[in-house]
mmCIF file of C-alpha atoms in Angstrom:
data_model
loop_
_atom_site.group_PDB
_atom_site.id
_atom_site.type_symbol
_atom_site.label_atom_id
_atom_site.label_comp_id
_atom_site.label_asym_id
_atom_site.label_seq_id
_atom_site.Cartn_x
_atom_site.Cartn_y
_atom_site.Cartn_z
ATOM 1 C CA MET A 155 43.079 -29.943 -29.355
ATOM 2 C CA LEU A 156 41.934 -33.447 -28.646
ATOM 3 C CA SER A 157 44.610 -33.980 -26.065
ATOM 4 C CA PHE A 158 43.464 -30.750 -24.397
ATOM 5 C CA LEU A 159 39.975 -32.145 -24.175
ATOM 6 C CA ASP A 160 41.402 -35.330 -22.702
ATOM 7 C CA THR A 161 43.123 -33.416 -19.956
ATOM 8 C CA LEU A 162 39.859 -31.640 -19.267
ATOM 9 C CA THR A 163 37.981 -34.819 -18.627
ATOM 10 C CA THR A 164 40.496 -35.857 -16.054
ATOM 11 C CA PHE A 165 40.332 -32.490 -14.289
ATOM 12 C CA PRO A 166 39.379 -33.346 -10.727
ATOM 13 C CA LEU A 167 37.498 -30.252 -9.533
ATOM 14 C CA ALA A 168 34.771 -29.874 -12.095
ATOM 15 C CA GLU A 169 33.274 -32.167 -14.622
ATOM 16 C CA LEU A 170 30.285 -32.142 -16.873
ATOM 17 C CA GLU A 171 27.682 -34.769 -16.369
ATOM 18 C CA VAL A 172 24.693 -34.310 -18.541
ATOM 19 C CA GLY A 173 22.189 -37.073 -18.904
ATOM 20 C CA ASN A 174 23.589 -39.158 -16.102
ATOM 21 C CA HIS A 175 21.065 -39.810 -13.400
ATOM 22 C CA PHE A 176 21.183 -41.289 -9.993
ATOM 23 C CA TYR A 177 18.428 -43.830 -10.375
ATOM 24 C CA TRP A 178 16.124 -45.059 -7.667
ATOM 25 C CA GLN A 179 14.114 -48.176 -8.198
ATOM 26 C CA LEU A 180 10.602 -48.156 -6.815
ATOM 27 C CA GLY A 181 8.751 -51.330 -7.677
ATOM 28 C CA GLY A 182 9.161 -51.586 -11.389
ATOM 29 C CA LEU A 183 9.604 -47.822 -11.824
ATOM 30 C CA ARG A 184 12.781 -45.921 -12.386
ATOM 31 C CA LEU A 185 13.083 -42.596 -10.639
ATOM 32 C CA HIS A 186 15.629 -39.790 -10.814
ATOM 33 C CA GLY A 187 16.769 -39.850 -7.253
ATOM 34 C CA GLN A 188 18.726 -36.630 -7.268
ATOM 35 C CA VAL A 189 15.781 -34.683 -8.680
ATOM 36 C CA LEU A 190 13.213 -36.065 -6.288
ATOM 37 C CA SER A 191 15.402 -35.727 -3.222
ATOM 38 C CA GLN A 192 16.214 -32.134 -4.132
ATOM 39 C CA ALA A 193 12.599 -31.308 -4.829
ATOM 40 C CA GLY A 194 11.622 -32.885 -1.537
ATOM 41 C CA LEU A 195 14.262 -30.831 0.245
ATOM 42 C CA TRP A 196 12.942 -27.562 -1.203
ATOM 43 C CA ILE A 197 9.351 -28.511 -0.563
ATOM 44 C CA GLY A 198 10.358 -29.126 3.022
ATOM 45 C CA LEU A 199 12.074 -25.744 3.142
ATOM 46 C CA LEU A 200 9.025 -23.956 1.743
ATOM 47 C CA LEU A 201 6.727 -25.695 4.199
ATOM 48 C CA THR A 202 9.030 -24.969 7.124
ATOM 49 C CA ALA A 203 9.260 -21.294 6.177
ATOM 50 C CA SER A 204 5.480 -21.111 5.813
ATOM 51 C CA VAL A 205 4.856 -22.764 9.170
ATOM 52 C CA LEU A 206 7.398 -20.472 10.826
ATOM 53 C CA GLY A 207 5.782 -17.489 9.142
ATOM 54 C CA THR A 208 2.209 -18.333 10.076
ATOM 55 C CA ARG A 209 2.783 -19.992 13.427
ATOM 56 C CA ASN A 210 2.076 -16.846 15.352
ATOM 57 C CA ILE A 211 0.133 -14.445 13.145
ATOM 58 C CA GLN A 212 -0.030 -10.933 14.466
ATOM 59 C CA ARG A 213 -1.607 -7.781 13.219
ATOM 60 C CA VAL A 214 1.747 -6.058 13.050
ATOM 61 C CA PRO A 215 3.952 -8.559 11.219
ATOM 62 C CA GLN A 216 7.417 -9.287 12.526
ATOM 63 C CA GLY A 217 10.389 -11.283 11.356
ATOM 64 C CA MET A 218 9.405 -14.406 9.482
ATOM 65 C CA GLN A 219 5.767 -13.410 9.121
ATOM 66 C CA ASN A 220 6.848 -10.158 7.520
ATOM 67 C CA PHE A 221 9.061 -11.984 5.052
ATOM 68 C CA MET A 222 6.386 -14.535 4.154
ATOM 69 C CA GLU A 223 3.847 -11.757 3.717
ATOM 70 C CA TYR A 224 6.229 -10.073 1.334
ATOM 71 C CA ALA A 225 6.493 -13.326 -0.641
ATOM 72 C CA LEU A 226 2.726 -13.729 -0.576
ATOM 73 C CA GLU A 227 2.140 -10.203 -1.795
ATOM 74 C CA PHE A 228 4.625 -10.784 -4.582
ATOM 75 C CA VAL A 229 2.890 -13.927 -5.871
ATOM 76 C CA ARG A 230 -0.499 -12.333 -5.258
ATOM 77 C CA ASP A 231 0.484 -9.470 -7.520
ATOM 78 C CA ILE A 232 1.522 -11.944 -10.221
ATOM 79 C CA ALA A 233 -1.810 -13.748 -10.012
ATOM 80 C CA ARG A 234 -3.828 -10.577 -9.718
ATOM 81 C CA ASN A 235 -2.151 -8.876 -12.640
ATOM 82 C CA GLN A 236 -2.961 -11.840 -14.869
ATOM 83 C CA LEU A 237 -6.380 -12.912 -13.630
ATOM 84 C CA GLY A 238 -7.824 -9.674 -12.348
ATOM 85 C CA GLU A 239 -9.110 -8.754 -8.912
ATOM 86 C CA LYS A 240 -12.269 -10.848 -9.175
ATOM 87 C CA GLU A 241 -10.896 -14.172 -10.362
ATOM 88 C CA TYR A 242 -7.463 -14.493 -8.857
ATOM 89 C CA ARG A 243 -8.290 -15.833 -5.391
ATOM 90 C CA PRO A 244 -8.984 -19.494 -6.231
ATOM 91 C CA TRP A 245 -5.926 -19.632 -8.505
ATOM 92 C CA LEU A 246 -3.515 -17.958 -6.126
ATOM 93 C CA PRO A 247 -2.313 -21.239 -4.570
ATOM 94 C CA PHE A 248 -1.524 -22.765 -7.967
ATOM 95 C CA ILE A 249 0.261 -19.785 -9.477
ATOM 96 C CA GLY A 250 1.948 -18.823 -6.236
ATOM 97 C CA THR A 251 3.201 -22.345 -5.620
ATOM 98 C CA LEU A 252 4.462 -22.547 -9.184
ATOM 99 C CA PHE A 253 6.474 -19.399 -8.670
ATOM 100 C CA LEU A 254 7.790 -20.279 -5.232
ATOM 101 C CA PHE A 255 8.731 -23.842 -6.144
ATOM 102 C CA ILE A 256 10.463 -22.914 -9.400
ATOM 103 C CA PHE A 257 12.171 -19.922 -7.854
ATOM 104 C CA VAL A 258 13.525 -21.838 -4.870
ATOM 105 C CA SER A 259 14.574 -24.742 -7.109
ATOM 106 C CA ASN A 260 16.335 -22.484 -9.597
ATOM 107 C CA TRP A 261 18.172 -20.543 -6.964
ATOM 108 C CA SER A 262 19.171 -23.668 -5.116
ATOM 109 C CA GLY A 263 20.906 -24.851 -8.263
ATOM 110 C CA ALA A 264 22.533 -21.475 -8.871
ATOM 111 C CA LEU A 265 23.589 -20.681 -5.329
ATOM 112 C CA LEU A 266 24.668 -23.850 -3.564
ATOM 113 C CA PRO A 267 27.811 -25.850 -4.353
ATOM 114 C CA TRP A 268 26.103 -29.179 -4.809
ATOM 115 C CA ARG A 269 29.205 -30.711 -6.338
ATOM 116 C CA LEU A 270 30.685 -31.015 -2.878
ATOM 117 C CA ILE A 271 28.223 -33.838 -2.210
ATOM 118 C CA LYS A 272 29.325 -36.841 -4.188
ATOM 119 C CA LEU A 273 26.771 -39.096 -5.757
ATOM 120 C CA PRO A 274 27.666 -42.459 -7.272
ATOM 121 C CA VAL A 275 26.248 -41.385 -10.625
ATOM 122 C CA GLY A 276 25.087 -38.027 -11.877
ATOM 123 C CA GLU A 277 25.069 -34.834 -9.829
ATOM 124 C CA LEU A 278 22.854 -32.809 -7.591
ATOM 125 C CA ALA A 279 21.428 -29.791 -9.377
ATOM 126 C CA ALA A 280 18.322 -27.679 -9.515
ATOM 127 C CA PRO A 281 15.243 -29.901 -9.813
ATOM 128 C CA THR A 282 14.077 -27.633 -12.623
ATOM 129 C CA SER A 283 17.074 -28.578 -14.758
ATOM 130 C CA ASP A 284 15.476 -31.994 -15.194
ATOM 131 C CA ILE A 285 12.993 -32.286 -18.029
ATOM 132 C CA ASN A 286 10.661 -34.442 -15.944
ATOM 133 C CA THR A 287 10.073 -31.640 -13.477
ATOM 134 C CA THR A 288 9.417 -28.963 -16.044
ATOM 135 C CA VAL A 289 7.128 -31.174 -18.111
ATOM 136 C CA ALA A 290 5.230 -32.145 -14.984
ATOM 137 C CA LEU A 291 4.725 -28.490 -14.102
ATOM 138 C CA ALA A 292 3.783 -27.559 -17.668
ATOM 139 C CA LEU A 293 1.241 -30.398 -17.913
ATOM 140 C CA LEU A 294 -0.250 -29.352 -14.599
ATOM 141 C CA THR A 295 -0.594 -25.860 -16.017
ATOM 142 C CA SER A 296 -2.397 -27.245 -19.064
ATOM 143 C CA LEU A 297 -4.725 -29.240 -16.832
ATOM 144 C CA ALA A 298 -5.280 -26.146 -14.728
ATOM 145 C CA TYR A 299 -6.392 -23.973 -17.588
ATOM 146 C CA PHE A 300 -8.593 -26.692 -19.064
ATOM 147 C CA TYR A 301 -10.138 -27.143 -15.632
ATOM 148 C CA ALA A 302 -10.604 -23.390 -15.329
ATOM 149 C CA GLY A 303 -12.285 -23.169 -18.744
ATOM 150 C CA PHE A 304 -14.603 -26.126 -18.224
ATOM 151 C CA ARG A 305 -15.550 -25.105 -14.736
ATOM 152 C CA LYS A 306 -16.383 -21.580 -15.790
ATOM 153 C CA ARG A 307 -18.199 -22.303 -19.052
ATOM 154 C CA GLY A 308 -18.837 -26.020 -19.226
ATOM 155 C CA LEU A 309 -18.720 -27.478 -22.700
ATOM 156 C CA GLY A 310 -19.084 -23.977 -24.059
ATOM 157 C CA TYR A 311 -15.352 -23.801 -23.518
ATOM 158 C CA PHE A 312 -14.932 -25.539 -26.868
ATOM 159 C CA ALA A 313 -16.555 -22.564 -28.553
ATOM 160 C CA LYS A 314 -13.262 -20.833 -27.956
ATOM 161 C CA TYR A 315 -11.686 -23.005 -30.648
ATOM 162 C CA VAL A 316 -13.976 -21.826 -33.439
ATOM 163 C CA GLU A 317 -14.068 -18.200 -32.466
ATOM 164 C CA PRO A 318 -13.678 -15.773 -34.077
ATOM 165 C CA THR A 319 -13.522 -18.071 -37.147
ATOM 166 C CA PRO A 320 -13.383 -21.859 -37.587
ATOM 167 C CA ILE A 321 -10.465 -21.440 -39.975
ATOM 168 C CA LEU A 322 -8.218 -20.986 -36.977
ATOM 169 C CA LEU A 323 -9.354 -24.278 -35.436
ATOM 170 C CA PRO A 324 -6.121 -26.196 -36.257
ATOM 171 C CA ILE A 325 -4.032 -23.392 -34.815
ATOM 172 C CA ALA A 326 -6.200 -23.231 -31.716
ATOM 173 C CA ILE A 327 -5.764 -26.960 -31.183
ATOM 174 C CA LEU A 328 -2.070 -26.704 -31.887
ATOM 175 C CA GLU A 329 -1.829 -24.013 -29.235
ATOM 176 C CA ASP A 330 -2.868 -26.485 -26.555
ATOM 177 C CA PHE A 331 0.199 -28.529 -27.416
ATOM 178 C CA THR A 332 2.640 -25.708 -27.901
ATOM 179 C CA LYS A 333 1.754 -24.077 -24.610
ATOM 180 C CA PRO A 334 3.055 -26.842 -22.323
ATOM 181 C CA LEU A 335 5.864 -27.580 -24.745
ATOM 182 C CA SER A 336 7.148 -24.018 -24.743
ATOM 183 C CA LEU A 337 6.618 -23.658 -21.000
ATOM 184 C CA SER A 338 8.561 -26.781 -20.133
ATOM 185 C CA PHE A 339 11.368 -26.321 -22.626
ATOM 186 C CA ARG A 340 11.859 -22.682 -21.811
ATOM 187 C CA LEU A 341 12.378 -23.437 -18.156
ATOM 188 C CA PHE A 342 14.367 -26.607 -18.694
ATOM 189 C CA GLY A 343 16.581 -25.056 -21.363
ATOM 190 C CA ASN A 344 17.320 -21.908 -19.417
ATOM 191 C CA ILE A 345 18.197 -23.605 -16.175
ATOM 192 C CA LEU A 346 20.190 -26.444 -17.723
ATOM 193 C CA ALA A 347 21.993 -24.072 -20.069
ATOM 194 C CA ASP A 348 22.852 -21.802 -17.200
ATOM 195 C CA GLU A 349 24.278 -24.659 -15.208
ATOM 196 C CA LEU A 350 26.203 -25.916 -18.213
ATOM 197 C CA VAL A 351 27.665 -22.505 -18.966
ATOM 198 C CA VAL A 352 28.763 -22.117 -15.385
ATOM 199 C CA ALA A 353 30.187 -25.630 -15.369
ATOM 200 C CA VAL A 354 32.106 -25.083 -18.597
ATOM 201 C CA LEU A 355 33.486 -21.756 -17.425
ATOM 202 C CA VAL A 356 34.507 -23.266 -14.106
ATOM 203 C CA LEU A 357 36.221 -26.002 -16.083
ATOM 204 C CA LEU A 358 38.180 -23.501 -18.130
ATOM 205 C CA VAL A 359 38.888 -20.772 -15.530
ATOM 206 C CA PRO A 360 38.050 -21.866 -12.012
ATOM 207 C CA LEU A 361 38.455 -18.430 -10.405
ATOM 208 C CA ILE A 362 36.547 -15.128 -10.635
ATOM 209 C CA VAL A 363 35.703 -15.323 -14.342
ATOM 210 C CA PRO A 364 32.535 -17.436 -13.839
ATOM 211 C CA ILE A 365 31.158 -15.017 -11.247
ATOM 212 C CA PRO A 366 29.394 -12.645 -13.702
ATOM 213 C CA VAL A 367 27.877 -15.641 -15.430
ATOM 214 C CA MET A 368 26.750 -16.992 -12.080
ATOM 215 C CA LEU A 369 25.137 -13.654 -11.273
ATOM 216 C CA LEU A 370 23.464 -13.688 -14.655
ATOM 217 C CA GLY A 371 22.325 -17.223 -13.807
ATOM 218 C CA LEU A 372 20.707 -15.966 -10.600
ATOM 219 C CA PHE A 373 18.964 -13.294 -12.608
ATOM 220 C CA THR A 374 17.683 -15.661 -15.311
ATOM 221 C CA SER A 375 16.597 -18.131 -12.639
ATOM 222 C CA ALA A 376 14.402 -15.535 -11.005
ATOM 223 C CA ILE A 377 13.109 -14.304 -14.352
ATOM 224 C CA GLN A 378 12.250 -17.816 -15.501
ATOM 225 C CA ALA A 379 10.263 -18.486 -12.347
ATOM 226 C CA LEU A 380 8.413 -15.210 -12.896
ATOM 227 C CA VAL A 381 7.824 -16.005 -16.569
ATOM 228 C CA PHE A 382 6.482 -19.476 -15.834
ATOM 229 C CA ALA A 383 4.074 -18.242 -13.195
ATOM 230 C CA THR A 384 2.987 -15.250 -15.274
ATOM 231 C CA LEU A 385 2.353 -17.371 -18.358
ATOM 232 C CA ALA A 386 0.411 -19.928 -16.324
ATOM 233 C CA GLY A 387 -1.720 -17.061 -15.031
ATOM 234 C CA ALA A 388 -2.173 -15.693 -18.541
ATOM 235 C CA TYR A 389 -3.274 -19.099 -19.899
ATOM 236 C CA ILE A 390 -5.771 -19.577 -17.092
ATOM 237 C CA HIS A 391 -7.078 -16.073 -17.635
ATOM 238 C CA GLU A 392 -7.466 -16.774 -21.351
ATOM 239 C CA ALA A 393 -9.452 -19.917 -20.592
ATOM 240 C CA LEU A 394 -11.634 -18.043 -18.115
ATOM 241 C CA GLU A 395 -12.329 -15.146 -20.412
ATOM 242 C CA GLY A 396 -12.621 -16.747 -23.842
ATOM 243 C CA HIS A 397 -13.602 -14.921 -26.988
ATOM 244 C CA GLY A 398 -17.347 -15.171 -26.370
ATOM 245 C CA ASP A 399 -17.222 -13.368 -23.065
ATOM 246 C CA GLU A 400 -15.155 -10.586 -24.473
ATOM 247 C CA ALA A 401 -17.709 -10.098 -27.249
ATOM 248 C CA HIS A 402 -20.462 -9.915 -24.621
ATOM 249 C CA GLU A 403 -18.567 -7.384 -22.626
ATOM 250 C CA GLU A 404 -18.119 -5.213 -25.663
ATOM 251 C CA HIS A 405 -21.821 -4.949 -26.413
ATOM 252 C CA MET B 630 18.933 -35.629 -21.107
ATOM 253 C CA PHE B 631 15.420 -36.357 -22.309
ATOM 254 C CA ASP B 632 14.655 -39.566 -20.474
ATOM 255 C CA PHE B 633 11.138 -39.461 -19.182
ATOM 256 C CA ASP B 634 10.233 -41.932 -16.477
ATOM 257 C CA ALA B 635 8.191 -42.200 -13.312
ATOM 258 C CA THR B 636 9.828 -39.030 -11.991
ATOM 259 C CA LEU B 637 7.341 -36.999 -14.012
ATOM 260 C CA PRO B 638 4.069 -38.129 -12.403
ATOM 261 C CA LEU B 639 5.716 -38.335 -9.027
ATOM 262 C CA MET B 640 6.917 -34.766 -9.382
ATOM 263 C CA ALA B 641 3.426 -33.669 -10.396
ATOM 264 C CA VAL B 642 1.970 -35.378 -7.338
ATOM 265 C CA GLN B 643 4.665 -33.841 -5.189
ATOM 266 C CA PHE B 644 3.851 -30.422 -6.568
ATOM 267 C CA LEU B 645 0.128 -30.865 -6.006
ATOM 268 C CA LEU B 646 0.776 -31.992 -2.451
ATOM 269 C CA LEU B 647 2.984 -28.955 -1.943
ATOM 270 C CA MET B 648 0.205 -26.767 -3.312
ATOM 271 C CA VAL B 649 -2.387 -28.240 -0.974
ATOM 272 C CA ALA B 650 -0.040 -28.025 1.999
ATOM 273 C CA LEU B 651 0.980 -24.456 1.215
ATOM 274 C CA ASN B 652 -2.663 -23.535 0.771
ATOM 275 C CA ALA B 653 -3.287 -24.758 4.289
ATOM 276 C CA VAL B 654 -0.242 -23.305 6.034
ATOM 277 C CA PHE B 655 0.648 -20.321 3.845
ATOM 278 C CA TYR B 656 -1.954 -18.844 1.532
ATOM 279 C CA LYS B 657 -5.097 -19.177 3.615
ATOM 280 C CA PRO B 658 -3.795 -17.939 6.969
ATOM 281 C CA LEU B 659 -1.700 -15.156 5.511
ATOM 282 C CA MET B 660 -4.396 -13.970 3.103
ATOM 283 C CA LYS B 661 -6.789 -13.961 6.027
ATOM 284 C CA SER B 662 -4.308 -11.980 8.052
ATOM 285 C CA LEU B 663 -3.863 -9.503 5.181
ATOM 286 C CA ASP B 664 -7.624 -9.152 4.757
ATOM 287 C CA ASP B 665 -8.129 -8.728 8.480
ATOM 288 C CA ARG B 666 -5.476 -6.059 8.577
ATOM 289 C CA ASP B 667 -7.049 -4.347 5.581
ATOM 290 C CA SER B 668 -10.461 -4.245 7.195
ATOM 291 C CA TYR B 669 -8.952 -3.194 10.517
ATOM 292 C CA ILE B 670 -7.108 -0.343 8.865
ATOM 293 C CA ARG B 671 -10.154 0.637 6.840
ATOM 294 C CA SER B 672 -12.470 0.689 9.860
ATOM 295 C CA ASN B 673 -9.893 2.585 11.885
ATOM 296 C CA GLN B 674 -9.503 5.045 9.082
ATOM 297 C CA THR B 675 -13.218 5.680 8.750
ATOM 298 C CA GLY B 676 -13.435 6.066 12.530
ATOM 299 C CA ALA B 677 -10.565 8.494 12.496
ATOM 300 C CA GLN B 678 -12.135 10.418 9.643
ATOM 301 C CA GLU B 679 -15.397 10.648 11.535
ATOM 302 C CA ARG B 680 -13.592 11.869 14.607
ATOM 303 C CA LEU B 681 -11.681 14.380 12.532
ATOM 304 C CA ALA B 682 -14.900 15.674 10.989
ATOM 305 C CA ASN B 683 -16.427 15.904 14.456
ATOM 306 C CA ALA B 684 -13.442 17.789 15.762
ATOM 307 C CA GLU B 685 -13.546 20.146 12.826
ATOM 308 C CA ASN B 686 -17.258 20.770 13.388
ATOM 309 C CA LEU B 687 -16.608 21.442 17.039
ATOM 310 C CA ALA B 688 -13.786 23.813 16.205
ATOM 311 C CA LYS B 689 -16.010 25.639 13.750
ATOM 312 C CA GLN B 690 -18.785 25.862 16.315
ATOM 313 C CA TYR B 691 -16.399 27.194 18.925
ATOM 314 C CA GLU B 692 -15.044 29.702 16.527
ATOM 315 C CA GLN B 693 -18.519 30.867 15.716
ATOM 316 C CA GLU B 694 -19.340 31.146 19.389
ATOM 317 C CA LEU B 695 -16.134 33.008 19.955
ATOM 318 C CA ALA B 696 -16.986 35.420 17.147
ATOM 319 C CA ASP B 697 -20.478 35.906 18.561
ATOM 320 C CA THR B 698 -19.133 36.559 22.004
ATOM 321 C CA ARG B 699 -16.597 38.973 20.666
ATOM 322 C CA ARG B 700 -19.274 40.845 18.779
ATOM 323 C CA GLN B 701 -21.459 40.948 21.873
ATOM 324 C CA SER B 702 -18.644 42.218 24.005
ATOM 325 C CA GLN B 703 -17.907 44.862 21.412
ATOM 326 C CA LEU B 704 -21.547 45.826 21.487
ATOM 327 C CA VAL B 705 -21.505 46.030 25.268
ATOM 328 C CA ILE B 706 -18.411 48.167 25.161
ATOM 329 C CA THR B 707 -19.847 50.558 22.606
ATOM 330 C CA ASN B 708 -23.112 50.716 24.556
ATOM 331 C CA ALA B 709 -21.287 51.449 27.750
ATOM 332 C CA GLN B 710 -19.198 54.053 26.041
ATOM 333 C CA ALA B 711 -22.263 55.714 24.567
ATOM 334 C CA GLU B 712 -23.997 55.646 27.919
ATOM 335 C CA ALA B 713 -20.968 57.050 29.643
ATOM 336 C CA GLN B 714 -20.778 59.740 27.025
ATOM 337 C CA LYS B 715 -24.420 60.546 27.557
ATOM 338 C CA ILE B 716 -24.030 60.621 31.295
ATOM 339 C CA ALA B 717 -21.000 62.813 30.998
ATOM 340 C CA ALA B 718 -22.851 65.099 28.632
ATOM 341 C CA THR B 719 -25.825 65.417 30.971
ATOM 342 C CA HIS B 720 -23.544 65.988 33.904
ATOM 343 C CA ILE B 721 -21.718 68.677 32.025
ATOM 344 C CA ALA B 722 -24.961 70.258 30.926
ATOM 345 C CA GLU B 723 -26.285 70.184 34.497
ATOM 346 C CA ALA B 724 -23.110 71.663 35.840
ATOM 347 C CA GLN B 725 -23.208 74.382 33.226
ATOM 348 C CA GLN B 726 -26.828 75.079 34.026
ATOM 349 C CA GLU B 727 -26.074 75.247 37.684
ATOM 350 C CA ALA B 728 -23.139 77.524 37.073
ATOM 351 C CA GLN B 729 -25.340 79.695 34.923
ATOM 352 C CA ALA B 730 -27.994 79.806 37.599
ATOM 353 C CA GLN B 731 -25.507 80.624 40.277
ATOM 354 C CA ARG B 732 -24.040 83.332 38.137
ATOM 355 C CA GLU B 733 -27.454 84.794 37.467
ATOM 356 C CA GLN B 734 -28.268 84.687 41.144
ATOM 357 C CA ALA B 735 -25.048 86.373 41.982
ATOM 358 C CA GLN B 736 -25.762 88.980 39.362
ATOM 359 C CA GLN B 737 -29.208 89.517 40.826
ATOM 360 C CA GLU B 738 -27.876 89.831 44.324
ATOM 361 C CA LEU B 739 -25.302 92.208 43.015
ATOM 362 C CA ASP B 740 -27.960 94.257 41.308
ATOM 363 C CA GLN B 741 -30.072 94.327 44.436
ATOM 364 C CA GLN B 742 -27.188 95.378 46.544
ATOM 365 C CA LYS B 743 -26.310 97.945 43.990
ATOM 366 C CA ALA B 744 -29.855 99.261 44.008
ATOM 367 C CA ALA B 745 -29.932 99.274 47.811
ATOM 368 C CA ALA B 746 -26.624 101.028 47.879
ATOM 369 C CA MET B 747 -27.911 103.554 45.372
ATOM 370 C CA GLN B 748 -31.021 104.124 47.496
ATOM 371 C CA SER B 749 -29.095 104.633 50.661
ATOM 372 C CA LEU B 750 -26.753 106.890 48.758
ATOM 373 C CA GLU B 751 -29.709 108.915 47.545
ATOM 374 C CA GLN B 752 -30.987 109.263 51.086
ATOM 375 C CA GLN B 753 -27.618 110.310 52.247
ATOM 376 C CA VAL B 754 -27.460 112.773 49.324
ATOM 377 C CA GLU B 755 -30.620 114.377 50.564
ATOM 378 C CA GLY B 756 -29.278 114.595 54.143
ATOM 379 C CA LEU B 757 -25.968 115.902 52.951
ATOM 380 C CA SER B 758 -27.508 118.449 50.634
ATOM 381 C CA ARG B 759 -29.680 119.659 53.560
ATOM 382 C CA GLN B 760 -26.617 119.898 55.729
ATOM 383 C CA ILE B 761 -24.798 121.768 53.001
ATOM 384 C CA LEU B 762 -27.769 124.102 52.678
ATOM 385 C CA GLU B 763 -27.865 124.662 56.368
ATOM 386 C CA LYS B 764 -24.251 125.479 56.471
ATOM 387 C CA LEU B 765 -24.460 127.841 53.592
ATOM 388 C CA LEU B 766 -27.661 129.616 54.414
ATOM 389 C CA GLY B 767 -27.675 129.096 58.071
ATOM 390 C CA SER B 768 -30.783 129.293 60.036
ATOM 391 C CA GLN B 769 -32.527 131.590 57.580
ATOM 392 C CA VAL B 770 -33.876 128.744 55.713
ATOM 393 C CA PHE B 771 -35.807 127.367 58.623
ATOM 394 C CA SER B 772 -37.022 130.558 59.853
#
């Protein structure tokens, strides 16, 4: 068994590299080069697609504009379903960008054979399979819903913590920590696990067998992007509504 | 796997920059385009509905006019028919009267002629009876 594992590690086509990073030094800071370069690439792609789509806006959409409008309507529906018709407009850029960025990142990792590009250390993969990315996005979501709550209700936002009863205060506070934690780890775990499963299967059987798992990976990638964006919308909506407002609406 | 470093804040900044940039080149223009199209379609639709209502009103009006005209024409036809009937009736009555009159006149003339003929016959009867008497009795009568 051990000798089998040894032969695996010397297998030339596929290898597992988890936790190895291609480091960039910037001043005194250490950066994950492969993550940032990938993220930059997909940001560039998104911006290029947007500019192509909106360069020549017509009443009857054609080609790229049509496609980008489809994408916009998709993310608009996510935001609108969570925040409601009245509130969703200012939050559309945040939720929509969350979805688009995570979706493009996930699919880039699932679709493209990044292993063909050799890095000195580590490997190119979806930016969302790095914990830094997902935690950054999750913390931004936390900031967003705090900002939403404070902007809508000022310091009255804190009333949310003691409503309907102060007994739940510890749980309410705990929620503010579990929300970003669950958001980031859900995304990170799903994407990394998917890539690992595919990598392991490719290691064992390089042909055909990994394809269903890869398809499943595409599916989970899309679902995870949707889940992240939807949950971000739900958290922001919760902060906007609060318990007090709901009570007022009932009376 | 879990090594946090400067990638995290940099990624957050990158994401925020992406959001701002996408807001400028993606969300705002396309949402505006969608809204514009919505309002365009809505205004066109209301215009079309108005026009449709107008057309329907016009059609109704025309139909009413058509019905009126048809009724009037029917009325004219019945009037004309009644008039024609009346005229025909009077003409027939006149003709009958005339025929009656002519028949009566003819009857009268016939009667007159008959009477005249009878008179002349009576005169001739007298002459004939005298002649017969003369023949039978000879000249005794006159002597």
